[in-house]
Amino acid sequence: MRLIPLLITLFISGSIFGQPFSLPELSHPYDAYGVIDSKTMEIHHSKHHQGYVNKLNKAVLKEGLEKKALVDLMLYASYRSKAVRNNAGGHYNHTLFWELLNPSKVKASDEQVLKTQKSKLYKEILNQYGSLDNLKMELNKAAATRFGSGWAWLVVTPEKKLAVTSSPNQDNPIMDVSEVRGIPVLGIDVWEHAYYLKYQNKRGDYLSAIWSILDWSVVANKYNLALTDPLLKTIEKEHWPELMHFHKVLAQTFHPAEKGNYNPIRDRSGELFAKAILLNTSAIPKPLLSPDISLALIKLEKQCGSLDKCIRKNAKDKIVSKKIVLVHDTFHEIQGMCHDNK
Ligand code: MN
């Protein structure tokens, strides 16, 4: 007799059709959120978030990424399509946001709530920000000054510190495109769709109001989990902006060359060489340090120098092709030492 409810659940969640991701339930009915009106909650959850889930499912199935965990789709955002990056972020960010909103949270002050938690979060907040109010002000500032659509974040960094940051669109600090990296423990949606019906253009009023339903006991739990999450080590290992910058120029020049268009690499071989020099002199992320990776970086710089030199001497396409393939091979050698699970 228990089979029927199970089948209904599977049907609703979409897993019976092999959809990798599904919309999470809210903890409260749409009309229970007080400072956020019912219509906004309904559209935000059942239309916007559902939309990210649908588009994410479609994109991962199309791109053969349906076996990847959500976190892996985000970690390597710079290597993903726009559809995967935006919708994986959209799904993750909103799932976190809903968990934080609790209109029936206990009536005590947020400080009291944090003090009674089995968590070092409150101590760390006092340590780094002086008071919870100061931290809220920092978060409001990050949210208010984020131009256009995006999110404000409180994250645990690989150094196990707290950091306040913001990101555009549906990006987040797990992604390799983010300047500040870490595991989010609190996120505030500052897209207009999160507040426009009730607050119109007054983002500041929405930001003041949101604290009355934001549950710090959830943040404290997330903080405890983040501190021991292996993802934190992975982020530390993956946070290498100079590699990302090199990769960007290589991708924009190598792929056209593969198709016989050598103009981009002829225009930008000097830039590619410069990025290789910066990469070779950059701080290698601690978990990656090895003689092999240092040697590969030296090789990459030499190969880029040689490619640039031959282009400046107007070498034939055939020679340019050979040299850029060598650069590409070495880059993948380095990348292979960085990523286990891409
Ligand atoms: Mn949203």
mmCIF file of C-alpha atoms and ligand atoms in Angstrom:
data_model
loop_
_atom_site.group_PDB
_atom_site.id
_atom_site.type_symbol
_atom_site.label_atom_id
_atom_site.label_comp_id
_atom_site.label_asym_id
_atom_site.label_seq_id
_atom_site.Cartn_x
_atom_site.Cartn_y
_atom_site.Cartn_z
ATOM 1 C CA MET A 1 0.000 0.000 0.000
ATOM 2 C CA ARG A 2 3.011 2.286 0.452
ATOM 3 C CA LEU A 3 3.863 1.945 -3.201
ATOM 4 C CA ILE A 4 1.344 4.495 -4.424
ATOM 5 C CA PRO A 5 2.641 7.469 -2.391
ATOM 6 C CA LEU A 6 6.162 6.491 -3.448
ATOM 7 C CA LEU A 7 5.179 6.449 -7.107
ATOM 8 C CA ILE A 8 3.474 9.820 -6.734
ATOM 9 C CA THR A 9 6.626 11.272 -5.151
ATOM 10 C CA LEU A 10 8.810 9.868 -7.911
ATOM 11 C CA PHE A 11 6.414 11.170 -10.522
ATOM 12 C CA ILE A 12 6.352 14.680 -9.037
ATOM 13 C CA SER A 13 10.106 14.857 -8.501
ATOM 14 C CA GLY A 14 10.663 13.749 -12.068
ATOM 15 C CA SER A 15 13.115 11.017 -11.067
ATOM 16 C CA ILE A 16 10.866 8.394 -12.654
ATOM 17 C CA PHE A 17 11.817 9.998 -15.990
ATOM 18 C CA GLY A 18 15.503 10.080 -15.107
ATOM 19 C CA GLN A 19 15.618 13.848 -14.586
ATOM 20 C CA PRO A 20 18.805 14.461 -12.599
ATOM 21 C CA PHE A 21 17.568 17.529 -10.668
ATOM 22 C CA SER A 22 14.255 18.446 -9.113
ATOM 23 C CA LEU A 23 12.601 21.407 -7.386
ATOM 24 C CA PRO A 24 12.817 21.209 -3.581
ATOM 25 C CA GLU A 25 9.696 21.818 -1.483
ATOM 26 C CA LEU A 26 9.461 25.004 0.568
ATOM 27 C CA SER A 27 9.228 24.605 4.356
ATOM 28 C CA HIS A 28 6.171 26.907 4.514
ATOM 29 C CA PRO A 29 3.163 27.771 2.322
ATOM 30 C CA TYR A 30 3.718 30.692 -0.067
ATOM 31 C CA ASP A 31 1.578 33.046 2.046
ATOM 32 C CA ALA A 32 3.481 32.392 5.300
ATOM 33 C CA TYR A 33 6.612 34.444 4.626
ATOM 34 C CA GLY A 34 5.314 37.808 5.900
ATOM 35 C CA VAL A 35 7.879 40.325 4.654
ATOM 36 C CA ILE A 36 7.896 38.545 1.295
ATOM 37 C CA ASP A 37 4.428 38.509 -0.239
ATOM 38 C CA SER A 38 2.709 35.326 -1.333
ATOM 39 C CA LYS A 39 2.711 36.116 -5.064
ATOM 40 C CA THR A 40 6.459 36.824 -5.052
ATOM 41 C CA MET A 41 7.163 33.550 -3.214
ATOM 42 C CA GLU A 42 4.966 31.594 -5.596
ATOM 43 C CA ILE A 43 6.438 33.033 -8.794
ATOM 44 C CA HIS A 44 9.973 32.886 -7.415
ATOM 45 C CA HIS A 45 9.712 29.222 -6.423
ATOM 46 C CA SER A 46 7.296 27.674 -8.921
ATOM 47 C CA LYS A 47 8.346 29.697 -11.980
ATOM 48 C CA HIS A 48 11.887 31.013 -11.586
ATOM 49 C CA HIS A 49 13.450 28.178 -9.584
ATOM 50 C CA GLN A 50 11.471 25.564 -11.511
ATOM 51 C CA GLY A 51 12.745 27.210 -14.682
ATOM 52 C CA TYR A 52 16.377 26.818 -13.596
ATOM 53 C CA VAL A 53 15.748 23.148 -12.750
ATOM 54 C CA ASN A 54 14.090 22.457 -16.112
ATOM 55 C CA LYS A 55 16.788 24.217 -18.125
ATOM 56 C CA LEU A 56 19.557 22.545 -16.097
ATOM 57 C CA ASN A 57 18.077 19.094 -16.732
ATOM 58 C CA LYS A 58 17.771 19.839 -20.421
ATOM 59 C CA ALA A 59 21.338 21.175 -20.639
ATOM 60 C CA VAL A 60 23.054 18.320 -18.761
ATOM 61 C CA LEU A 61 21.186 15.682 -20.775
ATOM 62 C CA LYS A 62 22.123 17.416 -24.008
ATOM 63 C CA GLU A 63 25.779 17.779 -22.999
ATOM 64 C CA GLY A 64 26.199 14.303 -21.482
ATOM 65 C CA LEU A 65 26.787 15.698 -17.972
ATOM 66 C CA GLU A 66 23.755 14.098 -16.307
ATOM 67 C CA LYS A 67 25.907 11.908 -14.050
ATOM 68 C CA LYS A 68 27.772 14.909 -12.605
ATOM 69 C CA ALA A 69 26.996 16.159 -9.135
ATOM 70 C CA LEU A 70 25.682 19.718 -8.935
ATOM 71 C CA VAL A 71 28.837 20.804 -7.145
ATOM 72 C CA ASP A 72 31.075 19.517 -9.965
ATOM 73 C CA LEU A 73 29.014 21.385 -12.530
ATOM 74 C CA MET A 74 29.668 24.575 -10.543
ATOM 75 C CA LEU A 75 33.325 24.018 -9.563
ATOM 76 C CA TYR A 76 34.378 24.015 -13.205
ATOM 77 C CA ALA A 77 31.940 26.721 -14.327
ATOM 78 C CA SER A 78 34.513 28.331 -16.617
ATOM 79 C CA TYR A 79 34.624 25.121 -18.670
ATOM 80 C CA ARG A 80 30.822 24.742 -18.840
ATOM 81 C CA SER A 81 28.282 26.103 -21.284
ATOM 82 C CA LYS A 82 26.337 29.228 -20.307
ATOM 83 C CA ALA A 83 23.224 27.091 -19.866
ATOM 84 C CA VAL A 84 24.906 24.739 -17.377
ATOM 85 C CA ARG A 85 26.690 27.516 -15.470
ATOM 86 C CA ASN A 86 23.623 29.773 -15.087
ATOM 87 C CA ASN A 87 21.105 27.057 -14.295
ATOM 88 C CA ALA A 88 23.323 24.965 -11.988
ATOM 89 C CA GLY A 89 23.986 28.181 -10.046
ATOM 90 C CA GLY A 90 20.300 29.110 -10.168
ATOM 91 C CA HIS A 91 19.292 25.733 -8.745
ATOM 92 C CA TYR A 92 21.958 25.645 -6.020
ATOM 93 C CA ASN A 93 21.555 29.293 -4.955
ATOM 94 C CA HIS A 94 17.779 29.152 -4.613
ATOM 95 C CA THR A 95 17.851 25.812 -2.780
ATOM 96 C CA LEU A 96 20.148 27.405 -0.190
ATOM 97 C CA PHE A 97 18.036 30.578 -0.022
ATOM 98 C CA TRP A 98 14.793 28.684 0.737
ATOM 99 C CA GLU A 99 16.493 26.761 3.537
ATOM 100 C CA LEU A 100 17.528 30.025 5.199
ATOM 101 C CA LEU A 101 14.065 31.587 5.175
ATOM 102 C CA ASN A 102 12.029 30.590 8.197
ATOM 103 C CA PRO A 103 9.070 32.824 9.073
ATOM 104 C CA SER A 104 8.387 30.698 12.172
ATOM 105 C CA LYS A 105 11.938 30.912 13.522
ATOM 106 C CA VAL A 106 12.187 31.250 17.315
ATOM 107 C CA LYS A 107 11.329 34.662 18.707
ATOM 108 C CA ALA A 108 14.679 35.191 20.494
ATOM 109 C CA SER A 109 17.203 37.659 19.080
ATOM 110 C CA ASP A 110 19.570 36.382 16.403
ATOM 111 C CA GLU A 111 22.461 36.754 18.869
ATOM 112 C CA GLN A 112 20.632 34.583 21.406
ATOM 113 C CA VAL A 113 19.929 31.975 18.743
ATOM 114 C CA LEU A 114 23.588 31.867 17.718
ATOM 115 C CA LYS A 115 24.793 31.645 21.324
ATOM 116 C CA THR A 116 22.666 28.564 21.967
ATOM 117 C CA GLN A 117 23.910 26.762 18.840
ATOM 118 C CA LYS A 118 26.551 24.052 19.066
ATOM 119 C CA SER A 119 28.677 26.057 16.701
ATOM 120 C CA LYS A 120 31.707 28.306 16.792
ATOM 121 C CA LEU A 121 30.046 30.602 14.268
ATOM 122 C CA TYR A 122 29.102 33.321 16.758
ATOM 123 C CA LYS A 123 32.621 33.429 18.181
ATOM 124 C CA GLU A 124 34.064 33.691 14.676
ATOM 125 C CA ILE A 125 31.624 36.511 13.792
ATOM 126 C CA LEU A 126 32.687 38.476 16.888
ATOM 127 C CA ASN A 127 36.312 37.735 16.053
ATOM 128 C CA GLN A 128 36.178 38.947 12.475
ATOM 129 C CA TYR A 129 33.362 41.544 12.490
ATOM 130 C CA GLY A 130 33.006 42.660 16.100
ATOM 131 C CA SER A 131 29.247 42.063 16.183
ATOM 132 C CA LEU A 132 26.448 40.337 14.308
ATOM 133 C CA ASP A 133 25.034 43.754 13.367
ATOM 134 C CA ASN A 134 28.336 44.693 11.749
ATOM 135 C CA LEU A 135 28.275 41.477 9.729
ATOM 136 C CA LYS A 136 24.678 42.159 8.639
ATOM 137 C CA MET A 137 25.766 45.645 7.564
ATOM 138 C CA GLU A 138 28.609 44.166 5.501
ATOM 139 C CA LEU A 139 26.187 41.763 3.856
ATOM 140 C CA ASN A 140 23.664 44.529 3.160
ATOM 141 C CA LYS A 141 26.434 46.634 1.651
ATOM 142 C CA ALA A 142 27.549 43.777 -0.609
ATOM 143 C CA ALA A 143 23.922 43.207 -1.628
ATOM 144 C CA ALA A 144 23.122 46.888 -2.173
ATOM 145 C CA THR A 145 26.223 47.575 -4.261
ATOM 146 C CA ARG A 146 25.941 44.485 -6.487
ATOM 147 C CA PHE A 147 25.125 46.130 -9.825
ATOM 148 C CA GLY A 148 22.202 44.510 -11.640
ATOM 149 C CA SER A 149 21.165 40.951 -10.777
ATOM 150 C CA GLY A 150 23.120 38.758 -8.420
ATOM 151 C CA TRP A 151 23.696 37.451 -4.919
ATOM 152 C CA ALA A 152 25.364 38.543 -1.675
ATOM 153 C CA TRP A 153 27.202 35.811 0.232
ATOM 154 C CA LEU A 154 28.685 34.815 3.537
ATOM 155 C CA VAL A 155 31.197 32.058 2.821
ATOM 156 C CA VAL A 156 33.679 29.833 4.625
ATOM 157 C CA THR A 157 37.001 30.185 2.791
ATOM 158 C CA PRO A 158 39.582 27.378 2.360
ATOM 159 C CA GLU A 159 41.517 29.073 5.213
ATOM 160 C CA LYS A 160 38.365 28.439 7.336
ATOM 161 C CA LYS A 161 37.689 32.154 7.677
ATOM 162 C CA LEU A 162 34.412 33.950 7.031
ATOM 163 C CA ALA A 163 34.188 36.256 4.009
ATOM 164 C CA VAL A 164 31.466 38.527 2.634
ATOM 165 C CA THR A 165 31.246 38.823 -1.120
ATOM 166 C CA SER A 166 28.792 39.130 -3.984
ATOM 167 C CA SER A 167 28.485 37.640 -7.447
ATOM 168 C CA PRO A 168 26.672 38.541 -10.673
ATOM 169 C CA ASN A 169 23.779 36.621 -12.231
ATOM 170 C CA GLN A 170 23.565 33.070 -10.803
ATOM 171 C CA ASP A 171 27.285 32.665 -10.143
ATOM 172 C CA ASN A 172 28.452 31.738 -6.641
ATOM 173 C CA PRO A 173 31.749 31.363 -4.722
ATOM 174 C CA ILE A 174 31.973 27.610 -5.383
ATOM 175 C CA MET A 175 32.561 28.444 -9.048
ATOM 176 C CA ASP A 176 36.068 28.819 -10.456
ATOM 177 C CA VAL A 177 34.957 32.121 -12.053
ATOM 178 C CA SER A 178 34.551 33.730 -8.630
ATOM 179 C CA GLU A 179 37.356 35.951 -7.271
ATOM 180 C CA VAL A 180 36.436 35.076 -3.650
ATOM 181 C CA ARG A 181 36.087 31.305 -3.245
ATOM 182 C CA GLY A 182 34.482 29.254 -0.510
ATOM 183 C CA ILE A 183 31.379 27.384 0.614
ATOM 184 C CA PRO A 184 28.333 29.661 0.977
ATOM 185 C CA VAL A 185 26.582 29.444 4.352
ATOM 186 C CA LEU A 186 24.247 32.367 3.685
ATOM 187 C CA GLY A 187 23.057 33.848 0.398
ATOM 188 C CA ILE A 188 20.726 36.744 -0.334
ATOM 189 C CA ASP A 189 18.988 36.895 -3.683
ATOM 190 C CA VAL A 190 19.155 40.445 -5.041
ATOM 191 C CA TRP A 191 17.512 39.785 -8.386
ATOM 192 C CA GLU A 192 14.507 42.104 -8.813
ATOM 193 C CA HIS A 193 12.292 38.999 -9.111
ATOM 194 C CA ALA A 194 12.996 38.390 -5.389
ATOM 195 C CA TYR A 195 11.402 41.648 -4.207
ATOM 196 C CA TYR A 196 9.961 43.798 -6.984
ATOM 197 C CA LEU A 197 6.219 43.186 -6.459
ATOM 198 C CA LYS A 198 6.313 44.442 -2.876
ATOM 199 C CA TYR A 199 9.407 46.640 -2.730
ATOM 200 C CA GLN A 200 9.676 47.831 -6.367
ATOM 201 C CA ASN A 201 13.008 49.617 -6.796
ATOM 202 C CA LYS A 202 13.678 49.790 -3.044
ATOM 203 C CA ARG A 203 16.267 47.038 -2.726
ATOM 204 C CA GLY A 204 17.399 48.534 0.610
ATOM 205 C CA ASP A 205 13.956 48.072 2.196
ATOM 206 C CA TYR A 206 13.848 44.436 1.067
ATOM 207 C CA LEU A 207 17.340 43.897 2.515
ATOM 208 C CA SER A 208 16.330 45.346 5.906
ATOM 209 C CA ALA A 209 13.168 43.233 5.970
ATOM 210 C CA ILE A 210 14.751 39.908 5.002
ATOM 211 C CA TRP A 211 16.617 39.603 8.355
ATOM 212 C CA SER A 212 13.329 39.113 10.216
ATOM 213 C CA ILE A 213 12.799 35.734 8.508
ATOM 214 C CA LEU A 214 16.421 34.651 8.067
ATOM 215 C CA ASP A 215 17.191 31.800 10.444
ATOM 216 C CA TRP A 216 20.707 31.979 11.898
ATOM 217 C CA SER A 217 20.433 28.487 13.395
ATOM 218 C CA VAL A 218 20.443 27.210 9.802
ATOM 219 C CA VAL A 219 23.512 29.334 9.034
ATOM 220 C CA ALA A 220 25.252 27.930 12.132
ATOM 221 C CA ASN A 221 24.556 24.357 10.980
ATOM 222 C CA LYS A 222 25.820 25.112 7.509
ATOM 223 C CA TYR A 223 28.947 26.661 9.020
ATOM 224 C CA ASN A 224 29.686 23.464 10.995
ATOM 225 C CA LEU A 225 29.189 21.314 7.909
ATOM 226 C CA ALA A 226 31.300 23.597 5.713
ATOM 227 C CA LEU A 227 34.313 23.434 8.056
ATOM 228 C CA THR A 228 34.724 19.694 7.501
ATOM 229 C CA ASP A 229 33.405 19.514 3.933
ATOM 230 C CA PRO A 230 36.027 18.004 1.541
ATOM 231 C CA LEU A 231 34.752 20.558 -0.977
ATOM 232 C CA LEU A 232 36.755 23.174 0.926
ATOM 233 C CA LYS A 233 40.022 21.348 0.089
ATOM 234 C CA THR A 234 38.932 20.989 -3.512
ATOM 235 C CA ILE A 235 38.230 24.716 -3.769
ATOM 236 C CA GLU A 236 41.666 25.498 -2.323
ATOM 237 C CA LYS A 237 43.235 23.242 -4.906
ATOM 238 C CA GLU A 238 41.212 24.716 -7.743
ATOM 239 C CA HIS A 239 41.689 28.374 -6.876
ATOM 240 C CA TRP A 240 44.329 29.400 -9.364
ATOM 241 C CA PRO A 241 43.203 32.550 -11.180
ATOM 242 C CA GLU A 242 46.328 32.713 -13.394
ATOM 243 C CA LEU A 243 45.550 29.261 -14.796
ATOM 244 C CA MET A 244 42.005 30.380 -15.527
ATOM 245 C CA HIS A 245 43.260 33.553 -17.281
ATOM 246 C CA PHE A 246 45.666 31.533 -19.418
ATOM 247 C CA HIS A 247 42.963 29.048 -20.273
ATOM 248 C CA LYS A 248 40.632 31.796 -21.433
ATOM 249 C CA VAL A 249 43.106 33.131 -24.037
ATOM 250 C CA LEU A 250 44.108 29.613 -25.105
ATOM 251 C CA ALA A 251 40.476 28.567 -25.615
ATOM 252 C CA GLN A 252 39.764 31.662 -27.711
ATOM 253 C CA THR A 253 42.773 31.080 -29.958
ATOM 254 C CA PHE A 254 43.226 27.296 -30.092
ATOM 255 C CA HIS A 255 39.669 26.351 -31.044
ATOM 256 C CA PRO A 256 39.555 28.641 -34.106
ATOM 257 C CA ALA A 257 43.022 27.318 -35.109
ATOM 258 C CA GLU A 258 41.687 23.757 -34.945
ATOM 259 C CA LYS A 259 39.123 24.815 -37.539
ATOM 260 C CA GLY A 260 41.795 26.398 -39.737
ATOM 261 C CA ASN A 261 41.343 29.998 -38.579
ATOM 262 C CA TYR A 262 44.766 31.216 -37.444
ATOM 263 C CA ASN A 263 43.865 34.909 -37.154
ATOM 264 C CA PRO A 264 43.064 34.851 -33.418
ATOM 265 C CA ILE A 265 46.360 33.192 -32.457
ATOM 266 C CA ARG A 266 48.333 35.402 -34.867
ATOM 267 C CA ASP A 267 46.731 38.450 -33.192
ATOM 268 C CA ARG A 268 47.134 37.237 -29.628
ATOM 269 C CA SER A 269 50.274 35.063 -29.411
ATOM 270 C CA GLY A 270 52.027 37.832 -27.421
ATOM 271 C CA GLU A 271 49.145 37.953 -24.962
ATOM 272 C CA LEU A 272 49.182 34.166 -24.605
ATOM 273 C CA PHE A 273 52.928 34.263 -23.934
ATOM 274 C CA ALA A 274 52.418 36.997 -21.310
ATOM 275 C CA LYS A 275 49.727 34.895 -19.566
ATOM 276 C CA ALA A 276 52.092 31.899 -19.580
ATOM 277 C CA ILE A 277 54.818 33.999 -17.916
ATOM 278 C CA LEU A 278 52.345 35.225 -15.276
ATOM 279 C CA LEU A 279 51.195 31.644 -14.716
ATOM 280 C CA ASN A 280 54.755 30.415 -14.323
ATOM 281 C CA THR A 281 55.522 33.109 -11.736
ATOM 282 C CA SER A 282 52.185 32.728 -9.891
ATOM 283 C CA ALA A 283 51.724 31.029 -6.533
ATOM 284 C CA ILE A 284 50.842 27.387 -7.233
ATOM 285 C CA PRO A 285 47.958 26.329 -4.946
ATOM 286 C CA LYS A 286 49.491 24.519 -1.959
ATOM 287 C CA PRO A 287 47.837 21.122 -2.505
ATOM 288 C CA LEU A 288 49.217 21.058 -6.075
ATOM 289 C CA LEU A 289 52.879 21.802 -5.338
ATOM 290 C CA SER A 290 55.142 19.240 -7.006
ATOM 291 C CA PRO A 291 58.307 19.197 -9.143
ATOM 292 C CA ASP A 292 56.189 17.891 -12.066
ATOM 293 C CA ILE A 293 53.873 20.860 -12.126
ATOM 294 C CA SER A 294 56.760 23.340 -11.855
ATOM 295 C CA LEU A 295 58.494 21.682 -14.820
ATOM 296 C CA ALA A 296 55.292 21.697 -16.848
ATOM 297 C CA LEU A 297 54.834 25.443 -16.201
ATOM 298 C CA ILE A 298 58.369 26.146 -17.423
ATOM 299 C CA LYS A 299 57.714 24.029 -20.514
ATOM 300 C CA LEU A 300 54.458 25.878 -21.173
ATOM 301 C CA GLU A 301 56.176 29.269 -20.988
ATOM 302 C CA LYS A 302 58.937 28.124 -23.383
ATOM 303 C CA GLN A 303 56.414 26.719 -25.857
ATOM 304 C CA CYS A 304 54.345 29.911 -25.785
ATOM 305 C CA GLY A 305 57.511 31.960 -26.297
ATOM 306 C CA SER A 306 58.474 29.843 -29.269
ATOM 307 C CA LEU A 307 54.951 30.084 -30.726
ATOM 308 C CA ASP A 308 54.982 33.871 -30.359
ATOM 309 C CA LYS A 309 58.437 34.132 -31.938
ATOM 310 C CA CYS A 310 57.477 32.117 -35.010
ATOM 311 C CA ILE A 311 54.273 34.129 -35.461
ATOM 312 C CA ARG A 312 56.247 37.368 -35.304
ATOM 313 C CA LYS A 313 58.455 35.934 -38.061
ATOM 314 C CA ASN A 314 55.305 35.260 -40.122
ATOM 315 C CA ALA A 315 55.617 31.484 -40.010
ATOM 316 C CA LYS A 316 53.322 29.338 -42.144
ATOM 317 C CA ASP A 317 50.019 28.034 -40.727
ATOM 318 C CA LYS A 318 51.434 24.514 -40.608
ATOM 319 C CA ILE A 319 54.192 25.527 -38.193
ATOM 320 C CA VAL A 320 51.821 27.644 -36.083
ATOM 321 C CA SER A 321 49.452 24.675 -35.909
ATOM 322 C CA LYS A 322 52.186 22.328 -34.690
ATOM 323 C CA LYS A 323 53.307 24.748 -32.004
ATOM 324 C CA ILE A 324 49.880 25.615 -30.659
ATOM 325 C CA VAL A 325 49.036 21.904 -30.401
ATOM 326 C CA LEU A 326 52.127 21.455 -28.207
ATOM 327 C CA VAL A 327 50.985 24.359 -26.004
ATOM 328 C CA HIS A 328 47.536 22.833 -25.757
ATOM 329 C CA ASP A 329 48.963 19.408 -24.818
ATOM 330 C CA THR A 330 51.084 20.902 -22.045
ATOM 331 C CA PHE A 331 48.125 22.892 -20.744
ATOM 332 C CA HIS A 332 46.129 19.674 -20.480
ATOM 333 C CA GLU A 333 49.008 17.989 -18.725
ATOM 334 C CA ILE A 334 48.894 20.769 -16.087
ATOM 335 C CA GLN A 335 45.122 20.694 -15.927
ATOM 336 C CA GLY A 336 45.228 16.935 -15.404
ATOM 337 C CA MET A 337 47.388 17.473 -12.315
ATOM 338 C CA CYS A 338 44.787 19.959 -10.983
ATOM 339 C CA HIS A 339 41.422 18.352 -11.613
ATOM 340 C CA ASP A 340 40.507 14.810 -10.671
ATOM 341 C CA ASN A 341 36.845 14.956 -11.371
ATOM 342 C CA LYS A 342 36.110 17.438 -14.092
HETATM 343 MN MN MN B 1 15.830 34.350 -7.468
#
